Amino acid sequence: MSSTPTSFHSTPHDTAPKASHFLRQIIDKDLAEGTYASRRWAGSPGDAAHHAAAPLDSARIRLRFPPEPNGYLHVGHAKSICLNFGLARDLGGVCHLRFDDTNPEKEDQLYVRAIMDAVQWLGFSWESGGASHLYQASDYFDFMYRAAEYLLEQGLAYVDEQSAEDMRAHRGDFGKPGVNSPFRDRTPAENLARFRQMRGGELDDGAAVLRAKIDMASPNINLRDPAIYRIRRATHHHTGDVWCIYPMYTFAHPIEDALEQITHSICTLEFEDQRPFYDWLLHHLVQGGLIASPPPRQYEFARLNLSYVVTSKRKLAQLVSEAKVSGWDDPRMPTIVGLRRRGYTPEALQLFAERIGVSKSDSWIDYASLEGCLREDLENKAHRGMAVLAPLKLVLSNWAEVFGQDSYTEDCSLPALPHSPEGQAPPAARVFKIGREVWIEREDFEEVPPKGYKRLFPGNLVRLKGGYVIECTGCVRDASGQVSEVQAKVIPGTKSGTPGADSVKAKAAITWVGAADGVQAEVRLYDRLFSEAHPDAGGRDFMQSLNPDSLSVVTAWVEPSLAQALPDQKFQFERHGYFVADRVDHAAGKPVFNRAVGLKDSWGK
Ligand code: ATP
Ligand code: MG
């Protein structure tokens, strides 16, 4: 197997074609050699007999994404979804969505729905050629039980009734071979009878386990008679109380793949040591004629580690349960629902998955490359708008003198997009009003300008973007000495887009929102949730490195086109970055925006 790492850290404007990678090369080779060309597919998962009489499989490869429905999916899962569904799409295959629901204790129907939503939102489908490939591992419990009995009959498994402590002590370690269990030499008939008692509820939870009989001296500890069934009286969210024994993941997963006629079973590196058992089990089940041949094979790739982020359902659950965030969909969470609420698009996440590539060695991907993908996707899509996030009032004192009355207003206009996507008509321009009073950013005025400062200070000429050139004349301070109002004069005849626009030279153009038609909005300024690049590296307590400033909420003024946003609509607030109308809290008359990402990578600068 090739182990060439093809992962790379993105540069924001890299537009290289889809990189090939070691997994794709393996699949290409199998396709070229016809490794799976004789495979049949009966239209649904099943054993060897089920598929035997069926036509050849029209899918060239079958892959699967197999989440455990025990939490919300995160950005790491997004990588795996894009990889599996993307390879199937690109190579004439099919990708199954399979709920790996063999563990009765932690799973919930709520997560099943959320996972389906996440896969679809990312732009993928488990439907292909009119067939739905949505499966659940618990549907295979009967077959798994049959496979276990087959191993028992063949002398390839036994019921072990050692105590848990003895079993642990007898397993040995890396330098020390294990010790055979005193139950290891029971006859197949004895084992079968005892296993049926396990199933029949005659033994207590934990009183016995079923183990594969392989080699207690194997250098691979996973081959030292791994446990494959345990007794657990728990109600399963799908099969209820039908079973009091449940298969272990190591046993269940290869069988799930085999029944579904998966060709390439792609998983993360931590399963590498389990591959020999995967092959051992499927080899014996093929020999016994229980599953179709050739069986699937497992391949491992490096999981996504993203800086400033934790990607473990357990740790994310802790952030939620300890109320460090508002929920699984808090815009600071690296969950797919959180990223979506933050303003991420499926296209940005797909681009990210492609950029980071697939490799066989663990590494950290810089959070900035995820942000770069979002900027890149939104640049030509997100309509522009002006918003003032730290408002200070600016009064044009000569307004009535120039325009006849203080209440006079005039329409200004700017394009919604500076470059509309190729072949598309530009969207309608935005229209907003200028009047005697406007809102400007507090940082755009300095009574005593620092060196090089080009914005408002007494005597300086500045353009209100899309409006007039103004000359700053001074300011008013409140009782505490804070600037409460900036004063300026409008220079007639200088409006943007009119012949006189360039008659006077402004030093700078600043963003603003008119007091006449501006709308107040709640703006949530999100930053990274952690202040450490590797919050949980080396077993560190990630809760210690929460960024105390990961959220600040401001009351802003926004131009009317922004106030009319639909929930989930993305914008570029000129000069500030990309923002999204919050999918949960934004409503007509009560705008709420989330900052998705700034305009430039400014973290730590
Ligand atoms: P977690 O550790 O967060 O609970 P998991 O691996 O237990 O994740 P599963 O539901 O079992 O979660 O994962 C479904 C699939 O997603 C698996 O194939 C797994 O390998 C893959 N996956 C999980 N985390 C990552 C990651 N960080 N990068 C890439 N793939 C991942
Ligand atoms: Mg898992």
XYZ file of C-alpha atoms and ligand atoms in Angstrom:
637
model
C 0.000 0.000 0.000
C 1.289 3.418 -0.896
C 1.718 5.746 2.028
C 2.528 8.945 0.223
C 1.062 11.779 2.254
C -0.791 14.170 0.015
C -2.077 16.507 2.666
C -1.026 20.101 2.446
C -1.830 23.304 4.187
C -3.838 25.518 1.986
C -2.952 28.841 0.589
C -6.142 30.860 0.211
C -6.115 31.106 -3.556
C -4.941 27.689 -4.481
C -7.168 26.370 -7.236
C -5.319 23.176 -8.019
C -7.442 20.373 -9.468
C -8.591 17.607 -7.139
C -5.509 15.979 -5.735
C -5.186 12.268 -6.104
C -4.309 10.525 -2.875
C -3.371 7.075 -1.672
C -6.967 5.956 -1.158
C -7.964 7.031 -4.603
C -4.933 5.227 -6.030
C -5.928 2.015 -4.245
C -9.449 2.236 -5.619
C -8.236 3.092 -9.124
C -6.005 0.045 -9.027
C -8.829 -2.233 -7.856
C -11.049 -0.864 -10.598
C -8.367 -1.417 -13.211
C -7.734 -4.971 -12.018
C -11.406 -5.816 -11.608
C -10.919 -6.848 -7.987
C -14.609 -6.423 -7.259
C -16.003 -6.902 -10.757
C -17.657 -10.219 -9.883
C -19.596 -8.741 -6.959
C -23.360 -9.086 -6.979
C -25.884 -6.864 -5.275
C -29.367 -8.016 -4.357
C -30.670 -4.487 -3.823
C -30.355 -4.703 -0.057
C -27.735 -5.888 2.445
C -27.550 -9.570 3.206
C -25.560 -12.760 3.467
C -23.873 -14.784 0.730
C -27.087 -16.585 -0.264
C -28.971 -13.298 -0.484
C -26.540 -11.849 -3.023
C -25.627 -15.069 -4.857
C -28.472 -15.088 -7.374
C -28.526 -11.300 -7.853
C -27.225 -9.437 -10.896
C -23.730 -7.976 -10.956
C -23.494 -4.812 -8.889
C -23.919 -1.747 -11.085
C -22.062 0.340 -8.505
C -18.342 0.140 -9.272
C -17.459 0.602 -5.612
C -19.434 0.683 -2.394
C -18.249 2.885 0.447
C -19.950 3.852 3.654
C -20.027 6.564 6.283
C -20.780 4.755 9.558
C -21.466 7.176 12.430
C -22.518 6.046 15.851
C -25.725 7.976 16.617
C -24.422 9.187 19.969
C -23.885 12.885 19.298
C -23.762 15.607 16.698
C -21.262 15.367 13.867
C -18.240 17.674 13.794
C -15.796 19.030 11.263
C -13.760 15.795 11.436
C -16.821 13.827 10.395
C -17.329 16.346 7.591
C -13.909 15.334 6.284
C -14.918 11.672 6.347
C -18.310 12.377 4.704
C -16.711 14.417 1.912
C -14.103 11.708 1.420
C -16.450 8.722 1.241
C -19.397 10.292 -0.553
C -17.017 12.274 -2.759
C -15.046 9.197 -3.889
C -18.269 7.294 -4.598
C -19.617 10.214 -6.625
C -16.399 10.696 -8.588
C -15.758 7.021 -9.315
C -19.166 5.684 -10.271
C -19.854 4.184 -6.888
C -22.387 4.381 -4.115
C -21.919 5.500 -0.545
C -24.114 4.124 2.225
C -25.097 6.037 5.310
C -25.028 3.440 8.047
C -25.896 4.026 11.654
C -23.489 2.007 13.687
C -26.030 1.501 16.437
C -24.753 -1.668 18.081
C -24.129 -0.041 21.445
C -27.519 0.246 23.151
C -26.511 2.583 25.929
C -25.439 5.855 24.391
C -27.551 6.120 21.314
C -30.569 8.146 20.490
C -33.031 8.675 17.659
C -32.524 12.428 18.011
C -28.960 12.062 16.743
C -30.065 9.873 13.845
C -32.138 12.746 12.448
C -29.366 15.281 13.081
C -26.811 13.115 11.266
C -29.086 12.703 8.248
C -29.582 16.462 8.141
C -25.834 17.065 8.345
C -25.008 14.716 5.461
C -27.688 16.249 3.252
C -26.751 19.788 4.151
C -23.152 19.033 3.183
C -24.499 18.234 -0.276
C -24.500 14.441 -0.302
C -27.124 11.773 -0.657
C -27.398 8.102 0.235
C -29.881 7.703 -2.588
C -28.616 6.441 -5.886
C -30.419 5.210 -8.982
C -33.751 5.320 -7.181
C -32.523 3.251 -4.244
C -31.956 4.468 -0.724
C -28.817 3.247 1.005
C -29.686 4.219 4.526
C -28.932 1.333 6.838
C -28.680 0.530 10.498
C -26.332 -2.003 11.977
C -28.929 -3.186 14.499
C -30.807 -4.733 11.562
C -27.912 -7.181 11.312
C -28.106 -8.503 14.895
C -29.633 -11.798 13.740
C -26.848 -12.384 11.248
C -24.204 -11.413 13.764
C -25.588 -13.944 16.187
C -25.530 -16.595 13.469
C -21.918 -15.695 12.613
C -20.999 -16.063 16.298
C -22.590 -19.529 16.433
C -20.689 -20.452 13.296
C -17.390 -19.488 14.922
C -18.349 -21.540 17.993
C -19.160 -24.578 15.865
C -15.819 -24.262 14.131
C -13.900 -24.022 17.388
C -13.012 -20.418 16.538
C -14.679 -18.843 19.560
C -15.423 -19.655 23.196
C -17.420 -18.398 26.136
C -15.052 -17.007 28.723
C -16.239 -16.749 32.316
C -13.105 -15.368 33.902
C -13.574 -12.279 36.021
C -12.896 -8.990 34.268
C -9.746 -8.539 36.382
C -8.387 -11.973 35.465
C -9.114 -11.349 31.830
C -7.213 -8.081 31.955
C -4.288 -9.609 33.837
C -4.113 -12.561 31.434
C -4.030 -10.394 28.353
C -0.338 -9.557 28.879
C 1.117 -6.414 27.343
C 3.448 -5.327 24.585
C 6.437 -7.133 26.038
C 4.597 -10.069 27.604
C 2.462 -12.703 25.904
C -0.995 -13.391 27.322
C -2.071 -16.466 29.259
C -4.763 -18.801 27.961
C -8.083 -18.675 29.767
C -9.055 -21.824 31.690
C -12.297 -21.741 29.631
C -10.465 -21.723 26.305
C -10.590 -25.482 25.724
C -14.287 -26.093 26.152
C -15.742 -28.136 23.329
C -17.783 -26.483 20.585
C -20.907 -28.169 21.956
C -20.284 -26.850 25.481
C -19.572 -23.389 24.147
C -22.657 -23.333 21.969
C -24.879 -24.365 24.868
C -23.368 -21.725 27.118
C -23.656 -18.991 24.450
C -27.329 -19.838 24.047
C -27.721 -19.407 27.802
C -26.060 -16.008 27.468
C -28.557 -15.083 24.834
C -31.430 -16.540 26.811
C -30.772 -14.267 29.744
C -29.567 -17.017 32.069
C -26.314 -15.237 32.921
C -25.862 -11.899 34.643
C -24.459 -8.847 32.919
C -20.687 -9.173 32.823
C -20.701 -12.842 33.921
C -19.321 -14.057 30.596
C -18.143 -12.822 27.221
C -17.768 -14.502 23.890
C -14.195 -14.373 22.625
C -12.664 -15.192 19.284
C -10.073 -17.959 19.647
C -6.977 -16.705 17.876
C -3.617 -16.398 19.644
C -2.918 -15.231 23.206
C 0.750 -14.729 22.302
C 0.171 -12.552 19.235
C 2.307 -9.407 19.161
C -0.902 -7.628 18.144
C -2.922 -7.443 21.345
C -6.101 -7.128 19.278
C -5.593 -10.729 18.202
C -5.292 -12.053 21.767
C -8.744 -13.597 21.752
C -10.732 -10.347 21.442
C -14.161 -10.171 23.067
C -16.885 -10.229 20.420
C -20.130 -10.400 22.427
C -21.041 -9.171 25.880
C -24.095 -9.438 28.091
C -25.816 -6.106 28.649
C -29.425 -5.739 29.694
C -30.191 -2.421 28.053
C -33.066 -1.229 25.937
C -31.885 -0.505 22.422
C -33.435 2.497 20.674
C -34.377 0.297 17.745
C -34.561 -3.340 18.855
C -35.939 -2.624 22.300
C -35.461 -5.541 24.725
C -35.131 -8.317 22.147
C -31.449 -8.787 22.973
C -29.557 -8.981 26.217
C -26.269 -9.670 24.437
C -24.668 -7.183 22.090
C -21.772 -7.563 19.621
C -18.576 -5.617 20.204
C -17.588 -2.999 17.665
C -14.618 -5.045 16.400
C -16.906 -7.934 15.532
C -19.872 -5.922 14.305
C -18.126 -3.531 11.984
C -16.561 -5.980 9.504
C -19.856 -7.859 9.327
C -21.798 -4.667 8.630
C -19.386 -3.894 5.796
C -19.639 -7.411 4.390
C -23.447 -7.612 4.410
C -23.596 -4.272 2.610
C -21.065 -5.462 -0.005
C -18.734 -2.584 0.842
C -15.563 -2.707 -1.233
C -13.299 -0.238 0.559
C -13.957 0.346 4.235
C -12.243 3.630 5.024
C -11.602 4.521 8.652
C -9.233 6.541 10.811
C -5.757 5.398 11.853
C -6.670 4.257 15.346
C -8.276 1.194 13.741
C -5.092 0.099 12.008
C -4.328 -2.523 14.672
C -7.803 -3.945 14.270
C -7.360 -4.651 10.586
C -5.860 -8.148 11.150
C -8.965 -9.127 13.103
C -11.185 -7.594 10.421
C -9.458 -9.822 7.848
C -9.436 -12.879 10.129
C -13.160 -12.681 10.761
C -14.217 -12.081 7.174
C -11.883 -14.800 5.934
C -13.620 -17.356 8.140
C -17.100 -16.134 7.282
C -16.307 -16.392 3.565
C -14.965 -19.911 4.118
C -18.142 -20.877 5.886
C -20.168 -19.511 2.983
C -21.871 -16.972 5.232
C -20.814 -13.828 3.402
C -20.136 -13.084 -0.247
C -16.634 -13.088 -1.674
C -14.446 -11.095 -2.122
C -14.962 -9.483 1.288
C -14.400 -5.771 1.910
C -11.010 -4.476 2.947
C -10.178 -1.809 5.479
C -7.958 1.221 4.797
C -6.934 3.848 7.303
C -6.274 7.566 6.958
C -5.237 10.260 9.438
C -8.105 11.909 11.288
C -8.520 15.650 11.063
C -6.957 17.607 13.893
C -7.784 21.270 13.653
C -5.928 23.878 15.680
C -7.940 25.846 18.288
C -10.612 23.159 18.143
C -11.479 19.932 19.943
C -13.081 17.208 17.850
C -14.358 14.551 20.148
C -18.041 14.087 20.785
C -17.364 13.487 24.462
C -15.474 16.769 24.876
C -18.008 18.703 22.845
C -20.742 17.233 25.034
C -18.888 18.519 28.092
C -18.829 22.063 26.675
C -22.591 21.839 26.243
C -23.392 20.218 29.594
C -21.215 22.698 31.494
C -22.874 25.576 29.605
C -19.609 26.913 28.193
C -21.544 27.287 24.964
C -25.259 27.750 24.307
C -25.759 24.297 22.782
C -24.524 21.899 20.109
C -25.319 24.550 17.512
C -23.531 27.389 19.266
C -21.713 29.208 16.450
C -18.386 28.620 18.223
C -18.813 24.846 18.150
C -16.955 22.825 15.475
C -20.095 20.742 14.995
C -21.699 20.833 11.588
C -24.773 22.516 13.094
C -22.506 25.033 14.831
C -20.501 25.792 11.692
C -23.721 26.175 9.755
C -25.110 28.639 12.266
C -21.785 30.473 12.235
C -22.221 31.119 8.510
C -20.224 28.256 6.978
C -21.484 26.929 3.666
C -21.418 23.337 2.388
C -19.191 24.550 -0.455
C -16.649 25.968 1.983
C -16.498 22.703 3.932
C -16.182 20.643 0.753
C -13.386 22.899 -0.421
C -11.693 22.509 2.941
C -11.944 18.712 2.821
C -10.408 18.712 -0.622
C -7.625 21.133 0.343
C -6.479 19.235 3.401
C -6.397 16.019 1.434
C -5.889 12.578 2.905
C -2.734 11.211 4.431
C -1.429 8.341 6.519
C 0.286 10.505 9.115
C -1.302 12.596 11.827
C -0.869 16.340 11.657
C -2.598 19.524 12.724
C -4.383 21.656 10.194
C -4.327 25.369 10.875
C -7.751 26.796 11.703
C -6.907 29.653 9.324
C -7.169 27.294 6.360
C -10.788 26.515 7.274
C -11.504 30.230 7.497
C -9.736 30.826 4.184
C -12.098 28.379 2.485
C -15.132 30.247 3.780
C -13.808 33.619 2.615
C -13.058 32.160 -0.749
C -16.550 30.755 -1.121
C -18.324 33.904 0.057
C -16.205 36.463 -1.747
C -18.273 36.461 -4.923
C -21.529 35.318 -3.350
C -22.183 37.371 -0.234
C -23.826 40.706 -0.921
C -22.095 43.742 0.490
C -23.621 46.030 3.040
C -22.513 48.667 5.498
C -22.841 48.146 9.213
C -21.485 50.298 12.012
C -20.483 48.076 14.909
C -19.252 50.729 17.382
C -21.511 53.663 16.513
C -20.711 57.322 16.978
C -23.046 60.027 15.676
C -21.802 62.379 12.970
C -23.744 65.603 12.335
C -23.468 67.513 9.074
C -24.010 71.002 10.469
C -24.463 72.815 7.149
C -27.099 70.350 5.866
C -30.082 72.779 5.869
C -27.918 75.505 4.360
C -27.009 73.225 1.439
C -30.229 71.228 0.950
C -32.916 73.639 2.226
C -34.026 71.740 5.347
C -32.634 69.499 8.093
C -35.084 66.688 7.323
C -33.976 66.405 3.694
C -32.615 62.994 2.667
C -31.125 61.732 -0.558
C -30.761 58.204 -1.972
C -27.278 56.759 -2.350
C -26.469 53.528 -4.090
C -23.674 50.973 -4.248
C -23.432 47.601 -6.005
C -24.453 44.521 -4.035
C -21.491 42.636 -5.501
C -18.308 44.148 -6.917
C -17.881 41.210 -9.315
C -20.869 39.065 -10.053
C -20.197 35.420 -10.879
C -19.501 34.719 -14.523
C -22.583 34.462 -16.720
C -24.843 35.915 -14.052
C -26.564 39.278 -14.194
C -25.400 41.545 -11.382
C -27.858 41.721 -8.499
C -29.833 44.913 -7.964
C -27.818 47.696 -6.354
C -28.401 48.604 -2.726
C -30.093 51.899 -1.982
C -29.750 53.788 1.301
C -30.303 57.340 2.457
C -27.972 60.088 3.505
C -29.285 62.863 5.728
C -28.081 65.360 8.292
C -27.085 62.673 10.782
C -25.232 59.460 10.102
C -23.568 56.735 12.198
C -19.847 56.204 11.825
C -17.382 53.870 13.556
C -15.991 55.318 16.765
C -12.453 54.537 15.594
C -12.922 56.713 12.494
C -12.563 59.955 14.447
C -9.523 61.293 16.330
C -9.485 64.802 17.684
C -5.685 64.705 17.626
C -4.756 62.359 14.781
C -1.923 59.905 15.293
C 0.790 59.986 12.624
C -0.484 58.753 9.260
C -4.163 58.848 10.329
C -6.319 59.607 7.281
C -9.842 59.453 8.602
C -11.845 62.116 10.458
C -10.039 64.828 12.411
C -10.677 68.543 12.383
C -9.805 70.061 9.005
C -9.592 66.718 7.133
C -11.617 65.756 4.046
C -13.146 62.262 3.999
C -15.718 60.579 1.770
C -18.759 58.888 3.254
C -18.604 55.823 1.038
C -21.211 56.049 -1.753
C -22.197 59.547 -0.482
C -20.558 62.934 -0.173
C -17.148 64.241 0.728
C -17.285 65.936 4.121
C -14.930 68.140 6.050
C -14.553 67.442 9.745
C -14.950 70.528 11.940
C -14.773 69.177 15.503
C -16.588 67.163 18.125
C -18.778 67.327 21.207
C -17.801 65.572 24.434
C -20.116 64.355 27.155
C -19.735 64.992 30.874
C -17.234 62.144 31.199
C -15.071 63.537 28.405
C -16.043 60.853 25.869
C -16.651 62.035 22.316
C -20.438 61.906 21.890
C -20.787 63.506 18.485
C -18.564 64.375 15.555
C -19.259 67.499 13.538
C -18.587 68.048 9.868
C -19.741 69.964 6.812
C -21.027 68.362 3.658
C -19.299 69.600 0.486
C -22.015 70.101 -2.127
C -21.599 68.603 -5.589
C -19.232 65.809 -4.507
C -21.640 62.886 -4.391
C -20.247 59.560 -5.594
C -21.294 58.767 -9.134
C -21.944 62.409 -10.089
C -19.678 64.504 -12.338
C -18.370 66.489 -9.355
C -17.367 63.424 -7.364
C -13.668 63.990 -7.917
C -13.736 67.795 -7.687
C -12.217 67.607 -4.227
C -9.776 64.994 -3.055
C -10.743 62.988 0.043
C -7.967 61.357 2.076
C -10.080 58.294 2.856
C -13.521 56.758 2.406
C -15.279 55.549 5.532
C -18.267 53.272 6.042
C -21.408 54.692 7.595
C -25.127 54.122 8.056
C -27.732 56.878 7.751
C -29.688 57.794 10.862
C -32.753 58.250 8.624
C -33.023 54.670 7.424
C -30.460 52.723 9.450
C -31.799 49.818 11.514
C -30.510 48.630 14.860
C -29.216 45.086 14.918
C -27.717 42.718 17.445
C -24.327 41.600 16.190
C -22.546 38.673 17.812
C -18.813 38.916 17.375
C -17.497 35.393 17.677
C -13.899 34.487 18.091
C -12.130 31.185 18.640
C -13.425 29.126 21.503
C -9.938 28.231 22.724
C -6.913 30.435 23.124
C -4.487 27.512 22.770
C -3.673 26.000 19.398
C -3.831 22.447 20.749
C -6.332 22.648 23.594
C -6.426 18.913 24.352
C -2.980 17.796 23.194
C -1.176 15.363 25.452
C -4.251 14.753 27.591
C -4.375 18.397 28.714
C -7.579 19.701 30.291
C -9.064 21.613 27.380
C -11.475 23.432 29.702
C -8.488 25.403 31.042
C -7.816 27.104 27.730
C -11.244 28.464 26.899
C -10.948 31.915 25.340
C -12.786 34.302 27.693
C -13.420 36.689 24.792
C -14.902 34.202 22.360
C -18.169 36.155 22.212
C -19.007 39.821 22.484
C -22.376 41.204 21.570
C -22.799 44.719 20.204
C -25.724 46.836 19.129
C -24.941 47.994 15.628
C -26.595 50.093 12.947
C -27.058 48.420 9.597
C -28.218 49.691 6.227
C -31.755 48.729 5.149
C -30.690 45.989 2.721
C -29.123 44.115 5.633
C -32.137 44.584 7.869
C -34.206 42.755 5.227
C -31.990 39.648 5.425
C -33.526 36.213 5.513
C -32.345 33.855 8.247
C -29.114 32.121 7.155
C -28.347 34.749 4.496
C -24.682 35.708 4.335
C -23.240 39.175 3.774
C -19.970 40.936 3.676
C -20.182 43.854 6.083
C -17.789 46.175 4.295
C -14.429 46.325 6.063
C -15.601 44.065 8.925
C -15.863 40.611 7.436
C -18.501 38.035 6.611
C -21.668 37.829 8.668
C -24.760 35.648 8.615
C -28.298 36.377 9.745
C -28.674 33.988 12.673
C -30.818 30.996 11.672
C -32.390 30.774 15.112
C -32.822 34.287 16.478
C -32.918 36.603 13.458
C -36.397 37.848 12.557
C -37.995 40.617 10.537
C -37.852 43.762 12.654
C -35.273 42.190 14.990
C -32.104 41.540 13.017
C -29.418 39.359 14.586
C -26.119 38.699 12.835
C -23.200 36.398 13.614
C -19.680 37.152 12.547
C -18.572 34.160 10.491
C -15.042 35.260 9.711
C -13.060 38.476 9.387
C -11.838 39.757 6.045
C -8.237 38.800 6.630
C -6.499 36.307 8.814
C -5.886 38.565 11.776
C -5.786 36.060 14.613
C -3.059 36.969 17.040
C -1.942 39.931 14.969
P -15.688 10.975 18.247
O -14.328 10.530 18.698
O -15.803 12.434 18.038
O -16.802 10.415 19.057
P -16.021 8.851 16.493
O -14.933 8.357 15.636
O -16.282 8.053 17.706
O -15.811 10.361 16.812
P -18.109 7.930 14.798
O -19.535 8.283 14.841
O -17.709 6.556 15.138
O -17.384 8.975 15.735
O -17.457 8.362 13.422
C -17.988 8.102 12.156
C -16.880 8.171 11.150
O -16.255 9.454 11.163
C -15.810 7.147 11.412
O -15.538 6.488 10.206
C -14.647 7.951 11.883
O -13.442 7.354 11.519
C -14.855 9.303 11.210
N -14.248 10.379 11.987
C -14.496 10.693 13.280
N -13.714 11.713 13.687
C -12.945 12.056 12.621
C -11.920 13.045 12.396
N -11.520 13.881 13.355
N -11.358 13.100 11.164
C -11.760 12.282 10.191
N -12.705 11.332 10.332
C -13.299 11.214 11.530
Mg -16.405 5.917 17.182
